Coordinates of C-alpha atoms and ligand atoms in Angstrom, one line a residue:
M8 CA -25.5 10.7 -12.1
T9 CA -24.6 10.6 -15.8
S10 CA -26.2 7.8 -17.5
P11 CA -26.5 7.8 -21.3
S12 CA -30.3 7.6 -21.0
N13 CA -30.6 10.8 -22.9
K14 CA -30.2 10.0 -26.6
A15 CA -28.4 13.3 -27.2
I16 CA -25.4 12.0 -25.3
G17 CA -25.1 8.8 -27.2
W18 CA -22.8 8.4 -30.2
S19 CA -24.4 10.0 -33.2
S20 CA -23.2 7.5 -35.8
R21 CA -23.1 3.8 -36.0
W22 CA -19.5 4.1 -37.2
T23 CA -18.3 5.5 -33.9
F24 CA -19.7 2.4 -32.2
I25 CA -18.1 0.2 -34.9
M26 CA -14.7 1.9 -34.3
A27 CA -15.0 1.7 -30.5
A28 CA -16.0 -1.9 -30.6
T29 CA -13.3 -2.8 -33.1
G30 CA -10.9 -0.8 -31.0
S31 CA -11.8 -3.0 -28.1
A32 CA -11.7 -6.2 -30.1
V33 CA -8.4 -5.5 -31.9
G34 CA -5.6 -5.7 -29.4
L35 CA -2.7 -7.6 -28.1
G36 CA -4.8 -10.7 -28.6
N37 CA -4.7 -10.2 -32.4
I38 CA -1.2 -9.0 -32.9
W39 CA 0.8 -10.6 -30.1
K40 CA -1.2 -13.7 -29.1
F41 CA -2.9 -14.9 -32.3
P42 CA 0.2 -15.4 -34.4
Y43 CA 2.1 -17.4 -31.8
V44 CA -0.8 -19.5 -30.7
A45 CA -1.6 -20.3 -34.4
G46 CA 2.1 -21.0 -34.8
E47 CA 2.3 -23.4 -31.9
N48 CA -0.9 -25.2 -33.1
G49 CA 0.2 -25.8 -36.6
G50 CA -1.2 -22.8 -38.5
G51 CA -4.1 -23.3 -40.9
A52 CA -6.2 -25.9 -39.1
F53 CA -6.1 -23.8 -35.9
V54 CA -7.1 -20.7 -37.9
L55 CA -10.2 -22.5 -39.3
L56 CA -11.2 -23.7 -35.8
Y57 CA -10.8 -20.2 -34.5
I58 CA -13.0 -18.7 -37.2
F59 CA -15.6 -21.3 -36.4
C60 CA -15.5 -20.3 -32.7
I61 CA -15.9 -16.6 -33.6
A62 CA -19.0 -17.5 -35.7
I63 CA -20.6 -19.9 -33.3
I64 CA -19.7 -18.3 -30.0
G65 CA -18.1 -14.8 -30.4
L66 CA -20.7 -13.3 -32.7
P67 CA -23.9 -14.5 -31.1
V68 CA -22.7 -13.3 -27.6
L69 CA -21.5 -10.0 -29.1
I70 CA -25.0 -9.5 -30.5
S71 CA -26.5 -10.4 -27.1
E72 CA -24.2 -7.9 -25.3
I73 CA -25.2 -5.0 -27.6
I74 CA -28.9 -5.9 -27.3
I75 CA -28.8 -5.7 -23.5
G76 CA -26.6 -2.5 -23.5
R77 CA -28.8 -0.6 -25.9
N78 CA -32.0 -1.8 -24.4
A79 CA -31.1 -0.2 -21.1
K80 CA -28.8 2.6 -22.2
S81 CA -26.8 2.3 -19.0
N82 CA -23.8 0.6 -17.5
P83 CA -23.7 -3.3 -17.8
T84 CA -24.8 -4.0 -14.2
D85 CA -27.8 -1.7 -14.4
A86 CA -28.5 -2.9 -17.9
M87 CA -28.7 -6.5 -16.7
L88 CA -30.9 -5.5 -13.8
K89 CA -33.3 -3.7 -16.1
A90 CA -33.4 -6.6 -18.6
A91 CA -34.0 -9.0 -15.7
R92 CA -36.8 -6.9 -14.3
Q93 CA -38.4 -6.5 -17.7
S94 CA -38.3 -10.2 -18.2
D95 CA -39.6 -11.0 -14.7
V96 CA -36.6 -13.1 -13.7
S97 CA -34.3 -12.9 -10.7
R98 CA -32.4 -9.7 -10.2
G99 CA -29.4 -12.0 -9.4
W100 CA -28.6 -11.9 -13.1
A101 CA -27.2 -8.4 -12.5
G102 CA -24.3 -10.3 -11.0
I103 CA -23.1 -10.8 -14.6
G104 CA -22.5 -7.1 -14.7
I105 CA -20.6 -7.0 -11.4
M106 CA -18.5 -10.0 -12.3
G107 CA -17.7 -8.4 -15.7
A108 CA -16.6 -5.2 -14.1
V109 CA -14.2 -7.1 -11.8
T110 CA -13.0 -9.2 -14.7
G111 CA -12.2 -6.1 -16.7
I112 CA -10.1 -4.6 -13.8
L113 CA -8.2 -7.9 -13.5
I114 CA -7.5 -8.2 -17.3
L115 CA -6.4 -4.6 -17.4
S116 CA -3.8 -5.3 -14.7
F117 CA -1.7 -7.7 -16.7
Y118 CA -2.7 -6.4 -20.1
S119 CA -1.2 -3.0 -19.2
V120 CA 2.1 -4.7 -18.2
V121 CA 2.4 -5.9 -21.8
G122 CA 1.2 -2.4 -22.9
G123 CA 4.2 -1.0 -21.0
W124 CA 6.6 -3.4 -22.8
I125 CA 5.1 -2.1 -26.1
L126 CA 5.9 1.5 -25.0
D127 CA 9.4 0.5 -24.2
Y128 CA 9.8 -1.1 -27.6
L129 CA 8.4 1.9 -29.4
A130 CA 10.9 4.1 -27.5
I131 CA 13.9 2.0 -28.3
S132 CA 12.7 1.5 -31.9
A133 CA 12.6 5.3 -32.3
Q134 CA 16.1 5.5 -30.9
G135 CA 17.3 3.2 -33.7
F136 CA 17.9 0.1 -31.5
F137 CA 16.7 -2.2 -34.3
S138 CA 18.9 -0.9 -37.0
N139 CA 21.6 -3.5 -37.8
N140 CA 21.6 -4.8 -34.3
D141 CA 22.6 -8.4 -33.5
S142 CA 20.3 -11.0 -32.1
I143 CA 22.3 -11.4 -28.9
S144 CA 21.7 -7.8 -27.8
I145 CA 18.0 -8.0 -28.8
I146 CA 17.5 -11.1 -26.7
A147 CA 19.4 -9.4 -23.9
H148 CA 17.2 -6.3 -24.1
F149 CA 14.0 -8.4 -23.6
E150 CA 15.3 -10.8 -21.0
Q151 CA 17.6 -8.7 -18.9
G152 CA 16.7 -5.1 -19.9
L153 CA 12.9 -5.7 -19.5
L154 CA 11.8 -8.9 -17.9
S155 CA 14.5 -8.9 -15.2
N156 CA 14.2 -5.2 -14.7
P157 CA 10.9 -4.5 -12.8
N158 CA 11.6 -0.8 -12.4
T159 CA 11.7 -0.2 -16.2
Q160 CA 8.5 -2.2 -16.6
F161 CA 6.9 -0.3 -13.7
L162 CA 7.7 3.0 -15.4
W163 CA 6.2 2.2 -18.8
F164 CA 3.3 0.3 -17.4
S165 CA 2.3 3.3 -15.3
V166 CA 2.5 5.5 -18.4
F167 CA 0.2 3.0 -20.2
I168 CA -2.4 3.0 -17.4
L169 CA -2.4 6.8 -17.3
M170 CA -2.9 7.0 -21.0
S171 CA -6.0 4.7 -20.7
V172 CA -7.3 6.5 -17.7
G173 CA -7.0 9.8 -19.4
V174 CA -9.2 8.8 -22.4
V175 CA -11.9 7.2 -20.2
A176 CA -12.0 10.1 -17.8
A177 CA -12.8 12.4 -20.7
G178 CA -16.0 10.4 -21.2
V179 CA -17.4 8.0 -23.7
V180 CA -18.5 10.6 -26.2
N181 CA -15.7 13.1 -25.9
G182 CA -13.0 10.7 -24.8
V183 CA -13.4 7.2 -26.2
G184 CA -15.5 8.3 -29.2
V185 CA -13.0 10.9 -30.3
A186 CA -9.9 8.7 -29.6
V187 CA -11.2 5.7 -31.6
R188 CA -12.1 7.9 -34.6
I189 CA -8.4 8.9 -34.8
M190 CA -6.9 5.7 -33.7
M191 CA -8.7 3.2 -35.9
P192 CA -8.1 4.8 -39.3
T193 CA -4.4 5.2 -38.3
L194 CA -4.3 1.5 -37.3
A195 CA -5.7 0.6 -40.7
V196 CA -3.1 2.6 -42.6
L197 CA -0.2 1.2 -40.6
L198 CA -1.5 -2.3 -41.1
V199 CA -1.7 -1.8 -44.9
V200 CA 1.8 -0.3 -45.1
L201 CA 3.2 -3.3 -43.3
L202 CA 1.2 -5.7 -45.4
I203 CA 2.5 -4.1 -48.6
Y204 CA 6.0 -4.3 -47.4
C205 CA 5.6 -8.0 -46.5
V206 CA 4.1 -8.9 -49.8
Q207 CA 7.0 -7.2 -51.6
E208 CA 9.9 -8.0 -49.4
G209 CA 9.0 -10.7 -46.9
A210 CA 8.4 -14.5 -47.2
F211 CA 4.8 -13.8 -47.9
N212 CA 4.0 -16.9 -49.9
Q213 CA 5.4 -19.1 -47.2
A214 CA 3.5 -17.2 -44.6
F215 CA 0.3 -17.5 -46.6
A216 CA 0.7 -21.3 -46.9
F217 CA 1.3 -21.6 -43.2
V218 CA -1.7 -19.5 -42.2
F219 CA -4.1 -21.1 -44.7
N220 CA -3.0 -24.7 -45.3
A221 CA -5.0 -26.7 -42.9
D222 CA -3.2 -29.7 -41.5
F223 CA -5.7 -31.2 -39.0
S224 CA -3.2 -33.7 -37.7
K225 CA -1.5 -30.9 -35.9
L226 CA -4.5 -30.1 -33.8
T227 CA -4.6 -31.4 -30.3
S228 CA -7.5 -31.3 -27.8
N229 CA -5.7 -28.3 -26.2
S230 CA -5.9 -26.5 -29.6
V231 CA -9.7 -26.6 -29.3
L232 CA -9.6 -25.0 -25.9
E233 CA -7.2 -22.3 -27.0
A234 CA -9.3 -21.5 -30.1
L235 CA -12.4 -21.1 -28.0
G236 CA -10.8 -19.1 -25.2
H237 CA -9.0 -16.9 -27.7
A238 CA -12.1 -16.3 -29.9
M239 CA -13.9 -14.9 -26.9
F240 CA -11.0 -12.8 -25.7
S241 CA -10.4 -11.5 -29.2
V242 CA -13.9 -10.1 -29.8
S243 CA -14.0 -8.8 -26.2
V244 CA -17.1 -10.8 -25.1
G245 CA -17.8 -12.2 -21.7
M246 CA -17.4 -9.2 -19.4
G247 CA -19.7 -6.4 -20.6
A248 CA -17.2 -4.2 -22.4
I249 CA -19.3 -4.3 -25.6
M250 CA -22.5 -4.0 -23.5
A251 CA -21.2 -0.8 -22.0
Y252 CA -20.5 0.6 -25.5
G253 CA -23.9 -0.7 -26.7
A254 CA -25.5 1.8 -24.4
Y255 CA -24.2 4.5 -26.7
M256 CA -25.2 2.9 -30.0
P257 CA -27.8 4.9 -32.0
D258 CA -31.3 3.3 -31.9
N259 CA -31.7 3.2 -35.7
A260 CA -28.4 1.3 -36.3
S261 CA -28.6 -2.4 -37.1
I262 CA -27.1 -4.5 -34.3
G263 CA -26.8 -7.5 -36.6
K264 CA -24.9 -5.8 -39.3
T265 CA -22.8 -3.9 -36.9
A266 CA -21.8 -7.0 -34.9
V267 CA -20.9 -8.9 -38.1
T268 CA -18.8 -5.9 -39.2
V269 CA -16.9 -5.9 -35.9
A270 CA -16.3 -9.6 -35.8
L271 CA -15.1 -9.5 -39.4
F272 CA -12.7 -6.6 -38.8
D273 CA -11.3 -8.4 -35.8
T274 CA -10.8 -11.6 -37.8
I275 CA -9.3 -9.8 -40.8
V276 CA -6.8 -7.9 -38.5
S277 CA -5.8 -11.2 -36.8
L278 CA -5.2 -12.8 -40.2
A279 CA -3.3 -9.8 -41.5
C280 CA -1.1 -9.7 -38.4
A281 CA -0.4 -13.4 -38.7
L282 CA 0.6 -12.9 -42.3
I283 CA 2.9 -10.0 -41.5
V284 CA 4.5 -11.7 -38.5
F285 CA 5.2 -15.0 -40.4
S286 CA 6.4 -13.2 -43.5
L287 CA 9.0 -11.5 -41.3
V288 CA 9.7 -14.6 -39.3
F289 CA 10.2 -17.0 -42.3
D290 CA 12.2 -14.5 -44.1
N291 CA 14.8 -14.7 -41.3
G292 CA 14.6 -18.5 -40.9
I293 CA 13.0 -18.3 -37.4
E294 CA 10.7 -21.0 -36.2
P295 CA 6.9 -20.1 -36.3
S296 CA 6.4 -21.7 -32.9
A297 CA 8.6 -19.2 -31.0
G298 CA 5.9 -18.6 -28.5
P299 CA 5.3 -15.3 -26.6
Q300 CA 8.7 -14.1 -27.6
L301 CA 7.7 -13.9 -31.2
M302 CA 6.9 -10.3 -31.0
F303 CA 9.6 -9.2 -28.6
I304 CA 12.5 -11.2 -30.0
S305 CA 11.8 -12.8 -33.4
I306 CA 10.2 -9.8 -35.0
P307 CA 12.7 -7.3 -33.7
I308 CA 15.5 -9.5 -35.0
A309 CA 13.8 -9.5 -38.4
F310 CA 13.6 -5.7 -38.2
S311 CA 17.3 -5.4 -37.4
Q312 CA 18.2 -7.4 -40.5
M313 CA 16.3 -5.4 -43.0
T314 CA 16.9 -2.0 -44.6
G315 CA 14.7 0.7 -43.1
G316 CA 14.4 -1.5 -40.0
T317 CA 14.0 1.5 -37.7
I318 CA 11.1 2.9 -39.7
F319 CA 9.3 -0.4 -39.9
A320 CA 9.9 -1.1 -36.2
V321 CA 8.4 2.3 -35.3
I322 CA 5.4 1.6 -37.5
F323 CA 4.9 -1.8 -36.1
F324 CA 5.1 -0.9 -32.4
A325 CA 2.9 2.2 -33.0
L326 CA 0.3 -0.1 -34.5
V327 CA 0.5 -2.5 -31.5
L328 CA 0.3 0.4 -29.1
I329 CA -2.8 1.8 -30.7
A330 CA -4.4 -1.6 -30.7
A331 CA -3.5 -2.2 -27.0
W332 CA -4.6 1.3 -25.9
S333 CA -8.0 1.2 -27.6
S334 CA -8.6 -2.2 -25.9
A335 CA -7.5 -1.1 -22.5
I336 CA -10.0 1.8 -22.5
S337 CA -12.8 -0.6 -23.1
L338 CA -11.7 -2.7 -20.1
L339 CA -12.2 0.3 -17.8
E340 CA -15.6 1.4 -19.1
S341 CA -18.0 -1.1 -17.4
S342 CA -16.8 -0.5 -13.9
V343 CA -16.3 3.3 -14.4
A344 CA -19.8 3.7 -15.8
W345 CA -21.2 1.8 -12.8
I346 CA -19.4 3.9 -10.2
D347 CA -20.2 7.1 -12.0
A348 CA -23.9 6.2 -12.0
H349 CA -24.1 5.3 -8.3
T350 CA -21.8 7.7 -6.5
R351 CA -21.3 11.4 -6.3
F352 CA -17.6 11.3 -7.1
G353 CA -18.1 11.9 -10.8
R354 CA -16.5 10.3 -13.8
V355 CA -13.0 11.6 -13.5
A356 CA -12.6 10.4 -9.9
A357 CA -14.2 7.1 -10.7
T358 CA -11.8 6.5 -13.6
F359 CA -8.8 7.3 -11.4
A360 CA -10.0 5.0 -8.7
I361 CA -10.5 2.1 -11.0
G362 CA -7.2 2.8 -12.7
A363 CA -5.5 2.8 -9.3
I364 CA -6.9 -0.7 -8.6
S365 CA -5.6 -2.1 -11.9
W366 CA -2.4 -0.3 -11.3
T367 CA -2.0 -2.1 -7.9
G368 CA -2.8 -5.4 -9.7
G369 CA -0.2 -4.6 -12.4
I370 CA 2.5 -3.8 -9.8
A371 CA 1.8 -7.2 -8.3
C372 CA 2.2 -8.8 -11.8
I373 CA 5.6 -7.0 -12.2
Y374 CA 7.1 -7.6 -8.8
V375 CA 5.6 -10.9 -7.7
G376 CA 6.2 -14.0 -9.7
G377 CA 3.3 -16.1 -10.9
I378 CA 0.6 -13.4 -10.6
F379 CA 0.8 -12.4 -14.3
D380 CA 0.2 -16.0 -15.5
G381 CA -2.4 -16.5 -12.7
L382 CA -4.5 -13.5 -13.7
D383 CA -4.2 -14.4 -17.4
F384 CA -5.4 -17.9 -16.6
L385 CA -8.2 -16.9 -14.2
T386 CA -9.7 -14.3 -16.6
S387 CA -9.2 -15.9 -20.0
N388 CA -10.0 -19.5 -19.0
I389 CA -12.5 -19.1 -16.2
L390 CA -14.1 -15.7 -15.8
L391 CA -14.6 -14.9 -19.5
P392 CA -16.1 -18.3 -20.4
I393 CA -18.4 -18.2 -17.4
G394 CA -19.4 -14.6 -18.3
A395 CA -20.0 -15.5 -21.9
L396 CA -22.0 -18.7 -21.0
L397 CA -24.2 -16.8 -18.6
I398 CA -24.8 -14.0 -21.1
A399 CA -25.8 -16.6 -23.7
I400 CA -28.1 -18.4 -21.3
F401 CA -29.7 -15.2 -20.1
T402 CA -30.3 -13.8 -23.6
G403 CA -31.4 -17.1 -25.1
W404 CA -33.6 -18.4 -22.3
K405 CA -34.4 -15.7 -19.8
L406 CA -34.7 -12.4 -21.6
K407 CA -38.2 -11.7 -23.0
R408 CA -38.0 -12.6 -26.7
K409 CA -39.8 -9.4 -27.5
I410 CA -36.9 -7.3 -26.2
A411 CA -34.4 -9.2 -28.5
K412 CA -36.9 -8.9 -31.4
T413 CA -37.3 -5.1 -30.9
Q414 CA -33.5 -4.6 -30.8
L415 CA -33.0 -6.8 -33.9
A416 CA -36.0 -5.5 -35.7
D417 CA -34.2 -5.3 -39.1
L418 CA -33.4 -9.0 -39.2
S419 CA -35.5 -11.3 -41.3
F420 CA -37.4 -14.2 -39.7
G421 CA -34.7 -16.6 -40.8
Q422 CA -31.8 -14.4 -39.7
F423 CA -33.3 -13.9 -36.2
N424 CA -34.0 -17.5 -35.7
T425 CA -30.6 -18.6 -36.9
W426 CA -29.0 -16.3 -34.3
Y427 CA -31.5 -17.3 -31.6
G428 CA -31.1 -21.0 -32.2
I429 CA -27.3 -20.9 -32.2
L430 CA -27.3 -18.8 -29.1
R431 CA -29.7 -21.0 -27.1
V432 CA -28.2 -24.3 -28.0
F433 CA -24.8 -24.4 -29.7
T434 CA -23.2 -21.5 -27.9
P435 CA -23.8 -22.7 -24.3
L436 CA -23.1 -26.3 -25.2
C437 CA -19.8 -25.4 -26.9
I438 CA -18.6 -23.1 -24.1
F439 CA -19.7 -25.6 -21.4
A440 CA -18.1 -28.6 -23.0
V441 CA -14.8 -26.9 -23.7
F442 CA -14.7 -25.2 -20.3
I443 CA -15.3 -28.4 -18.4
Y444 CA -12.9 -30.3 -20.6
G445 CA -10.3 -27.7 -20.2
L446 CA -10.4 -27.6 -16.4
W447 CA -10.5 -31.4 -16.3
D448 CA -7.4 -31.6 -18.4
I449 CA -5.6 -29.1 -16.2
F450 CA -6.5 -30.5 -12.8
F451 CA -6.7 -34.3 -13.5
Ligands
LIG530 N1 -10.0 -8.0 -27.3 C1 -8.8 -7.5 -26.8 C2 -7.6 -8.2 -27.5 O1 -7.8 -9.0 -28.3 C3 -8.7 -7.5 -25.3 C4 -9.9 -7.0 -24.6 C5 -10.4 -5.8 -24.5 C6 -10.9 -7.8 -24.0 N2 -11.6 -5.7 -23.9 C7 -12.0 -6.9 -23.6 C8 -11.1 -9.2 -23.8 C9 -13.1 -7.4 -22.9 C10 -12.2 -9.7 -23.2 C11 -13.2 -8.8 -22.7 O2 -6.5 -7.9 -27.1

């Protein structure tokens, strides 16, 4: 039984929590998905909508997850159980923790497949594949070399899962904590290098206009759905990943300030990535709405056409790898911590067992058609919104107000009530409305 109930084994600094949570938040969602979804939805107006969703839904739920995690200092399922007991409400609320653990395992399955593609791209970048190459061979590499070649995918995907399992098996303090303190500053440096290059050499002004000029006529009802779902996915709320990390947050650190910092970092990285991606894309006359292929075809074509393409391709894919890796480890933690606390197998065995389940799921994604998209849809559009909705309702209406007040002790009366009011009313209503609307649109 190793639960972080002893303060000595928590993280010693609030910055480790910030880096771990930012590591979880900043991932393929920011670098791969955000630019192409923004591109497909007309740019600026979508970006505004997305920022609104982060503020009204992502941030309030993020704060709730940290409160529940730090209040109990244990894995999400036991943390929910403890909070429910302290508040004299049904222990059934602990189901949020279990559902979250399962959601994490499912997300990790398809997320790691893309993580494997990134490893493949990093490897071929380092071999100089993107120096003066033509677009035909780049398209062929993605479509025939990778997508139609399950064995290559399987190889890289397995490496990616092992990398994530390795960090989590080493523990939250000595594994995750140490890893993120190295990975996050590296990520920041790589991001700045790419941004400087794009300002100097890319079509930066055009990219800037695309990302920040709001043309609301381009928004469809589906854009609203995408913005909400992606906002939750991007700040990693709805499945207890941040709750699990919250258990390790020092007691004297401000949850409010920390959560705002994490949400801000996540949004800044998304915007910076969109600027980088569109600078490269516009510079080469490629359409911004290229879709999921943006990162695997359009960007690599841009690299092949510039001087120093190999170096920038390596920097770019290293950045994406770090982002994906630090997110993947957070997907493991909630289930691993639970098994670790309730069995005698120990943390290492627990991590390998959970890793093996996700590995099986990933193999299904690679070898069986439709599973990848099915898992993506099930988790992003159904399980995460339900999880976030329940966390908001629980914290807003069921959890004893005193517990929230104690955890948010540094907030002023006005700040606390702003958070509480939004969480109780706006957050659930927005999630519910968009969720029902989205399902309606798909099934009817
Ligand atoms: N936020 C990550 C991204 O943007 C993905 C992720 C990691 C996640 N942990 C999560 C999403 C927990 C939802 C819940 O790529």
